[in-house]
């Protein structure tokens, strides 16, 4: 019997996003540092640009913890987010994220299952293991958490930054300017 998306997500709604501490996830980390959520979508060109910028910005701000969270608002989002979270659980999260963004936006490949698997294989992941992980309970928990974050902060567009438990979406402003204001130069 196949579960509906709603039943699937409701059944897993009590869990946490991987590596996201229980205490202080938006106003700081458990160790006292500051953090932010980057709510993104693999199909969003602005998110791709921000991901490229963050690769340069984050190493310059080691006191800031970054949590990428895929928006969950459509069935397609579920598939893409599941692949990203599965890659994270398999130890290739950021590499997969960058490679999938590149495949979709630079190489102009469709955001479909074939591309998800090809990107995983290009990083040395076994496609069957990726698919099994995508279908597992850990990924289901991460998807439920993403959907809750999307609802809680009423996120309707990407990229959106969540800093100190406040959703920040200012399309007319560069997201890096917002991060500089929040965390310093």
Short mmCIF file of N, CA and C in Angstrom, two decimals:
data_model
loop_
_atom_site.label_atom_id
_atom_site.label_comp_id
_atom_site.label_asym_id
_atom_site.label_seq_id
_atom_site.Cartn_x
_atom_site.Cartn_y
_atom_site.Cartn_z
N UNK A 1 0.83 -1.18 0.00
CA UNK A 1 0.00 0.00 0.00
C UNK A 1 0.88 1.24 0.00
N UNK A 2 0.60 2.17 -0.88
CA UNK A 2 1.39 3.38 -1.00
C UNK A 2 0.83 4.47 -0.09
N UNK A 3 1.71 5.12 0.65
CA UNK A 3 1.30 6.20 1.53
C UNK A 3 1.13 7.49 0.74
N UNK A 4 0.18 8.30 1.15
CA UNK A 4 0.07 9.63 0.55
C UNK A 4 1.20 10.48 1.09
N UNK A 5 1.53 11.54 0.39
CA UNK A 5 2.58 12.46 0.82
C UNK A 5 2.27 12.97 2.22
N UNK A 6 1.02 13.36 2.45
CA UNK A 6 0.61 13.91 3.74
C UNK A 6 0.80 12.88 4.86
N UNK A 7 0.35 11.65 4.64
CA UNK A 7 0.49 10.61 5.65
C UNK A 7 1.96 10.31 5.93
N UNK A 8 2.75 10.29 4.87
CA UNK A 8 4.18 10.04 4.98
C UNK A 8 4.83 11.11 5.86
N UNK A 9 4.54 12.37 5.58
CA UNK A 9 5.17 13.46 6.32
C UNK A 9 4.62 13.57 7.75
N UNK A 10 3.33 13.37 7.90
CA UNK A 10 2.76 13.44 9.25
C UNK A 10 3.30 12.32 10.13
N UNK A 11 3.52 11.17 9.54
CA UNK A 11 4.01 10.04 10.29
C UNK A 11 5.44 10.20 10.76
N UNK A 12 6.15 11.12 10.17
CA UNK A 12 7.56 11.32 10.52
C UNK A 12 7.83 12.70 11.10
N UNK A 13 6.79 13.39 11.53
CA UNK A 13 6.95 14.80 11.89
C UNK A 13 7.63 15.07 13.23
N UNK A 14 8.00 14.07 13.98
CA UNK A 14 8.59 14.34 15.29
C UNK A 14 10.09 14.40 15.32
N UNK A 15 10.76 14.41 14.20
CA UNK A 15 12.21 14.26 14.21
C UNK A 15 12.93 15.54 13.78
N UNK A 16 14.25 15.51 13.91
CA UNK A 16 15.06 16.69 13.66
C UNK A 16 15.87 16.58 12.38
N UNK A 17 16.20 17.73 11.83
CA UNK A 17 17.06 17.82 10.67
C UNK A 17 18.46 17.36 11.07
N UNK A 18 19.11 16.58 10.21
CA UNK A 18 20.44 16.05 10.54
C UNK A 18 21.40 17.17 10.91
N UNK A 19 22.15 16.95 11.96
CA UNK A 19 23.17 17.87 12.45
C UNK A 19 22.60 19.17 12.98
N UNK A 20 21.31 19.27 13.15
CA UNK A 20 20.70 20.48 13.68
C UNK A 20 20.46 20.27 15.16
N UNK A 21 21.15 21.01 16.02
CA UNK A 21 21.01 20.76 17.45
C UNK A 21 19.62 21.06 17.96
N UNK A 22 19.22 20.36 19.02
CA UNK A 22 17.91 20.57 19.61
C UNK A 22 17.77 21.98 20.18
N UNK A 23 18.83 22.49 20.76
CA UNK A 23 18.77 23.78 21.43
C UNK A 23 19.48 24.82 20.59
N UNK A 24 18.84 25.95 20.39
CA UNK A 24 19.51 27.10 19.79
C UNK A 24 19.80 26.98 18.31
N UNK A 25 18.98 26.30 17.54
CA UNK A 25 19.31 26.10 16.14
C UNK A 25 19.24 27.36 15.31
N UNK A 26 18.45 28.35 15.67
CA UNK A 26 18.39 29.57 14.87
C UNK A 26 19.03 30.74 15.59
N UNK A 27 19.09 30.74 16.89
CA UNK A 27 19.68 31.87 17.60
C UNK A 27 21.10 31.56 18.04
N UNK A 28 21.59 30.43 17.67
CA UNK A 28 22.95 30.03 18.00
C UNK A 28 23.01 28.52 18.07
N UNK A 29 24.21 28.01 18.12
CA UNK A 29 24.37 26.57 18.20
C UNK A 29 24.50 26.16 19.65
N UNK A 30 24.49 24.87 19.89
CA UNK A 30 24.62 24.35 21.25
C UNK A 30 25.93 24.79 21.88
N UNK A 31 26.96 25.04 21.06
CA UNK A 31 28.26 25.47 21.58
C UNK A 31 28.33 26.97 21.79
N UNK A 32 27.26 27.70 21.50
CA UNK A 32 27.23 29.14 21.74
C UNK A 32 27.49 29.98 20.51
N UNK A 33 27.88 29.38 19.40
CA UNK A 33 28.10 30.13 18.17
C UNK A 33 26.78 30.51 17.52
N UNK A 34 26.84 31.33 16.51
CA UNK A 34 25.63 31.75 15.80
C UNK A 34 25.42 30.88 14.57
N UNK A 35 24.18 30.83 14.12
CA UNK A 35 23.87 29.99 12.96
C UNK A 35 22.73 30.59 12.15
N UNK A 36 22.58 30.07 10.94
CA UNK A 36 21.45 30.46 10.11
C UNK A 36 21.02 29.29 9.24
N UNK A 37 19.75 29.30 8.89
CA UNK A 37 19.22 28.34 7.94
C UNK A 37 19.17 29.00 6.58
N UNK A 38 19.57 28.27 5.57
CA UNK A 38 19.42 28.72 4.19
C UNK A 38 18.36 27.81 3.57
N UNK A 39 17.18 28.34 3.36
CA UNK A 39 16.11 27.56 2.74
C UNK A 39 16.24 27.76 1.24
N UNK A 40 16.42 26.66 0.52
CA UNK A 40 16.72 26.73 -0.91
C UNK A 40 15.93 25.69 -1.68
N UNK A 41 16.02 25.79 -2.99
CA UNK A 41 15.49 24.76 -3.89
C UNK A 41 16.55 24.51 -4.96
N UNK A 42 16.78 23.25 -5.28
CA UNK A 42 17.78 22.93 -6.30
C UNK A 42 17.44 23.54 -7.65
N UNK A 43 16.17 23.75 -7.93
CA UNK A 43 15.77 24.28 -9.24
C UNK A 43 15.80 25.81 -9.31
N UNK A 44 16.10 26.48 -8.22
CA UNK A 44 16.10 27.94 -8.16
C UNK A 44 17.47 28.50 -8.59
N UNK A 45 17.51 29.30 -9.66
CA UNK A 45 18.80 29.86 -10.10
C UNK A 45 19.42 30.81 -9.07
N UNK A 46 18.59 31.52 -8.32
CA UNK A 46 19.10 32.43 -7.29
C UNK A 46 19.75 31.63 -6.16
N UNK A 47 19.17 30.48 -5.86
CA UNK A 47 19.75 29.60 -4.82
C UNK A 47 21.11 29.07 -5.27
N UNK A 48 21.22 28.76 -6.55
CA UNK A 48 22.50 28.30 -7.09
C UNK A 48 23.56 29.38 -6.93
N UNK A 49 23.20 30.62 -7.27
CA UNK A 49 24.15 31.72 -7.13
C UNK A 49 24.55 31.92 -5.66
N UNK A 50 23.57 31.84 -4.77
CA UNK A 50 23.87 31.99 -3.35
C UNK A 50 24.78 30.86 -2.87
N UNK A 51 24.54 29.64 -3.33
CA UNK A 51 25.39 28.51 -2.94
C UNK A 51 26.84 28.74 -3.36
N UNK A 52 27.03 29.30 -4.56
CA UNK A 52 28.38 29.61 -5.02
C UNK A 52 29.02 30.68 -4.14
N UNK A 53 28.24 31.70 -3.77
CA UNK A 53 28.75 32.76 -2.91
C UNK A 53 29.07 32.24 -1.51
N UNK A 54 28.22 31.37 -0.99
CA UNK A 54 28.45 30.84 0.36
C UNK A 54 29.71 29.99 0.43
N UNK A 55 30.09 29.38 -0.68
CA UNK A 55 31.34 28.60 -0.69
C UNK A 55 32.53 29.49 -0.39
N UNK A 56 32.44 30.76 -0.75
CA UNK A 56 33.51 31.72 -0.46
C UNK A 56 33.32 32.39 0.90
N UNK A 57 32.08 32.68 1.26
CA UNK A 57 31.78 33.43 2.48
C UNK A 57 31.95 32.60 3.74
N UNK A 58 31.47 31.38 3.74
CA UNK A 58 31.48 30.56 4.96
C UNK A 58 32.88 30.31 5.53
N UNK A 59 33.90 30.00 4.72
CA UNK A 59 35.24 29.80 5.31
C UNK A 59 35.80 31.05 5.98
N UNK A 60 35.32 32.22 5.58
CA UNK A 60 35.77 33.47 6.19
C UNK A 60 35.04 33.77 7.50
N UNK A 61 34.01 32.97 7.80
CA UNK A 61 33.19 33.17 9.00
C UNK A 61 33.04 31.85 9.75
N UNK A 62 34.15 31.34 10.29
CA UNK A 62 34.10 30.03 10.95
C UNK A 62 33.24 30.00 12.21
N UNK A 63 32.90 31.17 12.75
CA UNK A 63 32.06 31.24 13.94
C UNK A 63 30.58 31.08 13.62
N UNK A 64 30.25 31.03 12.33
CA UNK A 64 28.85 30.93 11.89
C UNK A 64 28.59 29.52 11.37
N UNK A 65 27.52 28.90 11.86
CA UNK A 65 27.14 27.57 11.39
C UNK A 65 26.00 27.71 10.39
N UNK A 66 26.14 27.02 9.28
CA UNK A 66 25.20 27.10 8.16
C UNK A 66 24.44 25.79 8.04
N UNK A 67 23.10 25.88 7.98
CA UNK A 67 22.26 24.70 7.80
C UNK A 67 21.45 24.86 6.52
N UNK A 68 21.82 24.18 5.44
CA UNK A 68 20.99 24.22 4.23
C UNK A 68 19.75 23.36 4.42
N UNK A 69 18.60 23.91 4.09
CA UNK A 69 17.32 23.21 4.24
C UNK A 69 16.56 23.36 2.93
N UNK A 70 16.24 22.25 2.29
CA UNK A 70 15.49 22.30 1.03
C UNK A 70 14.03 22.61 1.32
N UNK A 71 13.46 23.58 0.60
CA UNK A 71 12.05 23.93 0.76
C UNK A 71 11.20 22.72 0.36
N UNK A 72 10.10 22.53 1.05
CA UNK A 72 9.16 21.47 0.71
C UNK A 72 7.81 22.12 0.46
N UNK A 73 7.49 22.31 -0.81
CA UNK A 73 6.19 22.89 -1.14
C UNK A 73 5.50 22.16 -2.29
N UNK A 74 6.23 21.28 -2.97
CA UNK A 74 5.64 20.50 -4.06
C UNK A 74 6.16 19.06 -3.99
N UNK A 75 5.53 18.19 -4.77
CA UNK A 75 5.99 16.79 -4.83
C UNK A 75 7.40 16.70 -5.40
N UNK A 76 7.72 17.56 -6.37
CA UNK A 76 9.07 17.57 -6.93
C UNK A 76 10.10 17.95 -5.88
N UNK A 77 9.73 18.88 -4.99
CA UNK A 77 10.64 19.27 -3.91
C UNK A 77 10.99 18.07 -3.04
N UNK A 78 10.02 17.20 -2.80
CA UNK A 78 10.26 16.02 -1.97
C UNK A 78 11.37 15.15 -2.55
N UNK A 79 11.30 14.91 -3.85
CA UNK A 79 12.28 14.06 -4.52
C UNK A 79 13.68 14.67 -4.45
N UNK A 80 13.77 15.95 -4.79
CA UNK A 80 15.06 16.62 -4.80
C UNK A 80 15.65 16.71 -3.39
N UNK A 81 14.81 17.07 -2.44
CA UNK A 81 15.28 17.16 -1.05
C UNK A 81 15.71 15.79 -0.54
N UNK A 82 14.95 14.76 -0.86
CA UNK A 82 15.29 13.41 -0.41
C UNK A 82 16.66 13.00 -0.93
N UNK A 83 16.94 13.31 -2.18
CA UNK A 83 18.25 12.97 -2.75
C UNK A 83 19.36 13.72 -2.04
N UNK A 84 19.15 15.01 -1.79
CA UNK A 84 20.16 15.80 -1.09
C UNK A 84 20.41 15.31 0.32
N UNK A 85 19.33 15.00 1.04
CA UNK A 85 19.48 14.50 2.41
C UNK A 85 20.11 13.11 2.42
N UNK A 86 19.77 12.27 1.45
CA UNK A 86 20.39 10.95 1.37
C UNK A 86 21.89 11.08 1.14
N UNK A 87 22.28 11.97 0.25
CA UNK A 87 23.71 12.19 0.00
C UNK A 87 24.41 12.68 1.26
N UNK A 88 23.74 13.53 2.03
CA UNK A 88 24.31 14.01 3.29
C UNK A 88 24.52 12.85 4.25
N UNK A 89 23.52 11.99 4.38
CA UNK A 89 23.64 10.83 5.28
C UNK A 89 24.73 9.87 4.82
N UNK A 90 25.01 9.88 3.51
CA UNK A 90 26.06 9.01 2.97
C UNK A 90 27.43 9.70 2.94
N UNK A 91 27.50 10.90 3.53
CA UNK A 91 28.78 11.58 3.66
C UNK A 91 29.18 12.48 2.50
N UNK A 92 28.27 12.74 1.58
CA UNK A 92 28.60 13.56 0.41
C UNK A 92 27.66 14.76 0.26
N UNK A 93 27.13 15.27 1.36
CA UNK A 93 26.10 16.31 1.31
C UNK A 93 26.46 17.53 0.51
N UNK A 94 27.52 18.24 0.90
CA UNK A 94 27.86 19.49 0.21
C UNK A 94 28.36 19.23 -1.20
N UNK A 95 29.13 18.18 -1.40
CA UNK A 95 29.61 17.85 -2.75
C UNK A 95 28.42 17.54 -3.67
N UNK A 96 27.45 16.80 -3.15
CA UNK A 96 26.26 16.47 -3.95
C UNK A 96 25.46 17.73 -4.25
N UNK A 97 25.31 18.58 -3.25
CA UNK A 97 24.56 19.83 -3.42
C UNK A 97 25.18 20.67 -4.53
N UNK A 98 26.49 20.85 -4.48
CA UNK A 98 27.16 21.66 -5.51
C UNK A 98 27.07 20.99 -6.88
N UNK A 99 27.26 19.67 -6.92
CA UNK A 99 27.22 18.96 -8.20
C UNK A 99 25.82 18.96 -8.81
N UNK A 100 24.78 18.81 -7.98
CA UNK A 100 23.42 18.83 -8.52
C UNK A 100 23.03 20.22 -9.00
N UNK A 101 23.40 21.25 -8.23
CA UNK A 101 23.16 22.62 -8.69
C UNK A 101 23.82 22.83 -10.06
N UNK A 102 25.08 22.41 -10.19
CA UNK A 102 25.81 22.58 -11.45
C UNK A 102 25.14 21.81 -12.58
N UNK A 103 24.73 20.58 -12.31
CA UNK A 103 24.08 19.77 -13.34
C UNK A 103 22.80 20.45 -13.84
N UNK A 104 22.02 21.01 -12.94
CA UNK A 104 20.75 21.62 -13.31
C UNK A 104 20.95 22.98 -13.97
N UNK A 105 21.81 23.82 -13.40
CA UNK A 105 21.90 25.21 -13.85
C UNK A 105 22.99 25.49 -14.88
N UNK A 106 24.11 24.79 -14.80
CA UNK A 106 25.19 25.02 -15.76
C UNK A 106 25.10 24.04 -16.93
N UNK A 107 24.91 22.76 -16.61
CA UNK A 107 24.85 21.74 -17.65
C UNK A 107 23.46 21.61 -18.26
N UNK A 108 22.47 22.30 -17.68
CA UNK A 108 21.08 22.33 -18.18
C UNK A 108 20.44 20.94 -18.24
N UNK A 109 20.75 20.11 -17.26
CA UNK A 109 20.13 18.79 -17.18
C UNK A 109 18.81 18.90 -16.44
N UNK A 110 17.84 18.06 -16.77
CA UNK A 110 16.55 18.11 -16.07
C UNK A 110 16.70 17.66 -14.61
N UNK A 111 15.88 18.20 -13.76
CA UNK A 111 15.90 17.82 -12.34
C UNK A 111 15.04 16.58 -12.15
N UNK A 112 15.50 15.46 -12.71
CA UNK A 112 14.74 14.21 -12.65
C UNK A 112 15.58 13.12 -11.99
N UNK A 113 14.97 11.94 -11.87
CA UNK A 113 15.64 10.83 -11.19
C UNK A 113 16.95 10.45 -11.87
N UNK A 114 16.97 10.50 -13.19
CA UNK A 114 18.18 10.13 -13.93
C UNK A 114 19.35 11.06 -13.55
N UNK A 115 19.07 12.34 -13.45
CA UNK A 115 20.10 13.31 -13.07
C UNK A 115 20.52 13.11 -11.62
N UNK A 116 19.55 12.86 -10.73
CA UNK A 116 19.88 12.64 -9.32
C UNK A 116 20.85 11.48 -9.16
N UNK A 117 20.58 10.40 -9.87
CA UNK A 117 21.42 9.20 -9.80
C UNK A 117 22.77 9.44 -10.47
N UNK A 118 22.78 10.10 -11.63
CA UNK A 118 24.04 10.36 -12.33
C UNK A 118 24.97 11.23 -11.49
N UNK A 119 24.42 12.23 -10.84
CA UNK A 119 25.24 13.09 -9.97
C UNK A 119 25.81 12.27 -8.82
N UNK A 120 24.99 11.43 -8.21
CA UNK A 120 25.47 10.59 -7.11
C UNK A 120 26.60 9.68 -7.58
N UNK A 121 26.41 9.05 -8.72
CA UNK A 121 27.44 8.14 -9.24
C UNK A 121 28.73 8.89 -9.57
N UNK A 122 28.61 10.13 -10.05
CA UNK A 122 29.81 10.92 -10.37
C UNK A 122 30.63 11.21 -9.12
N UNK A 123 30.01 11.14 -7.96
CA UNK A 123 30.71 11.37 -6.69
C UNK A 123 31.13 10.06 -6.02
N UNK A 124 30.92 8.95 -6.71
CA UNK A 124 31.32 7.66 -6.18
C UNK A 124 30.28 6.98 -5.31
N UNK A 125 29.08 7.53 -5.26
CA UNK A 125 28.00 6.88 -4.51
C UNK A 125 27.36 5.80 -5.36
N UNK A 126 26.97 4.73 -4.75
CA UNK A 126 26.28 3.64 -5.44
C UNK A 126 24.81 4.04 -5.55
N UNK A 127 24.29 4.04 -6.78
CA UNK A 127 22.93 4.54 -7.01
C UNK A 127 21.89 3.79 -6.18
N UNK A 128 22.03 2.47 -6.07
CA UNK A 128 21.06 1.69 -5.30
C UNK A 128 21.08 2.10 -3.82
N UNK A 129 22.26 2.38 -3.31
CA UNK A 129 22.37 2.82 -1.91
C UNK A 129 21.74 4.20 -1.72
N UNK A 130 21.92 5.09 -2.70
CA UNK A 130 21.29 6.41 -2.63
C UNK A 130 19.78 6.26 -2.59
N UNK A 131 19.23 5.45 -3.49
CA UNK A 131 17.77 5.26 -3.56
C UNK A 131 17.25 4.64 -2.26
N UNK A 132 17.95 3.63 -1.74
CA UNK A 132 17.52 3.01 -0.48
C UNK A 132 17.54 4.02 0.67
N UNK A 133 18.56 4.86 0.70
CA UNK A 133 18.66 5.87 1.74
C UNK A 133 17.55 6.90 1.58
N UNK A 134 17.24 7.27 0.34
CA UNK A 134 16.15 8.23 0.08
C UNK A 134 14.83 7.71 0.62
N UNK A 135 14.65 6.40 0.60
CA UNK A 135 13.39 5.79 1.03
C UNK A 135 13.38 5.43 2.52
N UNK A 136 14.48 5.71 3.21
CA UNK A 136 14.60 5.33 4.61
C UNK A 136 13.96 6.32 5.58
N UNK A 137 13.90 5.88 6.83
CA UNK A 137 13.25 6.70 7.86
C UNK A 137 14.04 7.96 8.20
N UNK A 138 15.37 7.90 8.13
CA UNK A 138 16.15 9.10 8.44
C UNK A 138 15.85 10.23 7.46
N UNK A 139 15.76 9.90 6.18
CA UNK A 139 15.42 10.92 5.18
C UNK A 139 13.98 11.38 5.38
N UNK A 140 13.08 10.47 5.71
CA UNK A 140 11.69 10.86 5.97
C UNK A 140 11.61 11.87 7.11
N UNK A 141 12.43 11.67 8.13
CA UNK A 141 12.47 12.61 9.25
C UNK A 141 12.97 13.98 8.81
N UNK A 142 13.99 13.98 7.97
CA UNK A 142 14.54 15.25 7.47
C UNK A 142 13.53 15.98 6.58
N UNK A 143 12.81 15.23 5.77
CA UNK A 143 11.78 15.84 4.91
C UNK A 143 10.67 16.46 5.75
N UNK A 144 10.26 15.76 6.79
CA UNK A 144 9.22 16.30 7.67
C UNK A 144 9.69 17.57 8.35
N UNK A 145 10.94 17.58 8.78
CA UNK A 145 11.50 18.78 9.42
C UNK A 145 11.54 19.94 8.42
N UNK A 146 11.94 19.66 7.20
CA UNK A 146 11.97 20.71 6.17
C UNK A 146 10.59 21.29 5.93
N UNK A 147 9.60 20.40 5.87
CA UNK A 147 8.24 20.88 5.65
C UNK A 147 7.77 21.73 6.82
N UNK A 148 8.11 21.34 8.04
CA UNK A 148 7.73 22.15 9.21
C UNK A 148 8.40 23.51 9.17
N UNK A 149 9.66 23.57 8.81
CA UNK A 149 10.37 24.85 8.72
C UNK A 149 9.72 25.72 7.65
N UNK A 150 9.39 25.12 6.51
CA UNK A 150 8.73 25.86 5.43
C UNK A 150 7.42 26.47 5.92
N UNK A 151 6.64 25.68 6.66
CA UNK A 151 5.35 26.18 7.19
C UNK A 151 5.56 27.19 8.32
N UNK A 152 6.43 26.85 9.26
CA UNK A 152 6.63 27.69 10.44
C UNK A 152 7.02 29.12 10.06
N UNK A 153 7.91 29.24 9.10
CA UNK A 153 8.38 30.57 8.70
C UNK A 153 7.64 31.10 7.48
N UNK A 154 6.59 30.39 7.06
CA UNK A 154 5.74 30.79 5.94
C UNK A 154 6.58 31.13 4.71
N UNK A 155 7.47 30.23 4.38
CA UNK A 155 8.39 30.45 3.27
C UNK A 155 7.70 30.09 1.97
N UNK A 156 7.65 31.05 1.07
CA UNK A 156 7.01 30.84 -0.23
C UNK A 156 7.97 31.07 -1.38
N UNK A 157 9.18 31.55 -1.09
CA UNK A 157 10.15 31.84 -2.14
C UNK A 157 11.54 31.47 -1.64
N UNK A 158 12.41 31.19 -2.58
CA UNK A 158 13.78 30.86 -2.23
C UNK A 158 14.73 31.74 -3.03
N UNK A 159 15.92 31.97 -2.52
CA UNK A 159 16.41 31.56 -1.21
C UNK A 159 15.82 32.42 -0.10
N UNK A 160 15.65 31.82 1.04
CA UNK A 160 15.23 32.53 2.25
C UNK A 160 16.22 32.20 3.35
N UNK A 161 16.62 33.21 4.09
CA UNK A 161 17.51 33.02 5.22
C UNK A 161 16.69 33.10 6.49
N UNK A 162 16.99 32.23 7.44
CA UNK A 162 16.36 32.27 8.75
C UNK A 162 17.48 32.52 9.75
N UNK A 163 17.49 33.73 10.29
CA UNK A 163 18.52 34.15 11.23
C UNK A 163 17.84 34.51 12.54
N UNK A 164 18.32 33.94 13.62
CA UNK A 164 17.75 34.23 14.94
C UNK A 164 16.24 34.05 14.97
N UNK A 165 15.78 32.96 14.40
CA UNK A 165 14.37 32.57 14.38
C UNK A 165 13.47 33.54 13.63
N UNK A 166 14.05 34.31 12.71
CA UNK A 166 13.26 35.22 11.89
C UNK A 166 13.54 34.94 10.42
N UNK A 167 12.49 34.80 9.65
CA UNK A 167 12.61 34.58 8.22
C UNK A 167 13.01 35.91 7.57
N UNK A 168 14.03 35.89 6.75
CA UNK A 168 14.49 37.09 6.08
C UNK A 168 14.43 36.83 4.58
N UNK A 169 13.53 37.50 3.91
CA UNK A 169 13.42 37.34 2.45
C UNK A 169 13.28 38.73 1.86
N UNK A 170 14.37 39.27 1.41
CA UNK A 170 14.36 40.59 0.80
C UNK A 170 14.92 40.47 -0.61
N UNK A 171 14.06 40.23 -1.60
CA UNK A 171 14.55 39.97 -2.95
C UNK A 171 15.37 41.11 -3.54
N UNK A 172 15.12 42.32 -3.08
CA UNK A 172 15.86 43.46 -3.63
C UNK A 172 17.26 43.59 -3.03
N UNK A 173 17.56 42.78 -2.01
CA UNK A 173 18.86 42.84 -1.35
C UNK A 173 19.65 41.56 -1.60
N UNK A 174 20.93 41.72 -1.69
CA UNK A 174 21.83 40.58 -1.84
C UNK A 174 21.85 39.80 -0.52
N UNK A 175 21.62 38.48 -0.57
CA UNK A 175 21.63 37.69 0.67
C UNK A 175 22.94 37.82 1.46
N UNK A 176 24.06 38.00 0.75
CA UNK A 176 25.32 38.14 1.48
C UNK A 176 25.37 39.45 2.27
N UNK A 177 24.72 40.50 1.76
CA UNK A 177 24.63 41.74 2.53
C UNK A 177 23.86 41.50 3.82
N UNK A 178 22.80 40.71 3.73
CA UNK A 178 22.00 40.39 4.91
C UNK A 178 22.84 39.60 5.92
N UNK A 179 23.62 38.64 5.42
CA UNK A 179 24.48 37.85 6.31
C UNK A 179 25.56 38.73 6.95
N UNK A 180 26.13 39.66 6.18
CA UNK A 180 27.15 40.56 6.72
C UNK A 180 26.56 41.41 7.85
N UNK A 181 25.34 41.90 7.66
CA UNK A 181 24.69 42.70 8.71
C UNK A 181 24.43 41.85 9.96
N UNK A 182 24.03 40.62 9.76
CA UNK A 182 23.69 39.76 10.90
C UNK A 182 24.93 39.24 11.64
N UNK A 183 25.99 38.93 10.88
CA UNK A 183 27.13 38.24 11.48
C UNK A 183 28.43 39.04 11.42
N UNK A 184 28.42 40.19 10.80
CA UNK A 184 29.62 41.01 10.70
C UNK A 184 30.43 40.66 9.47
N UNK A 185 31.36 41.58 9.13
CA UNK A 185 32.17 41.39 7.91
C UNK A 185 33.14 40.23 8.01
#
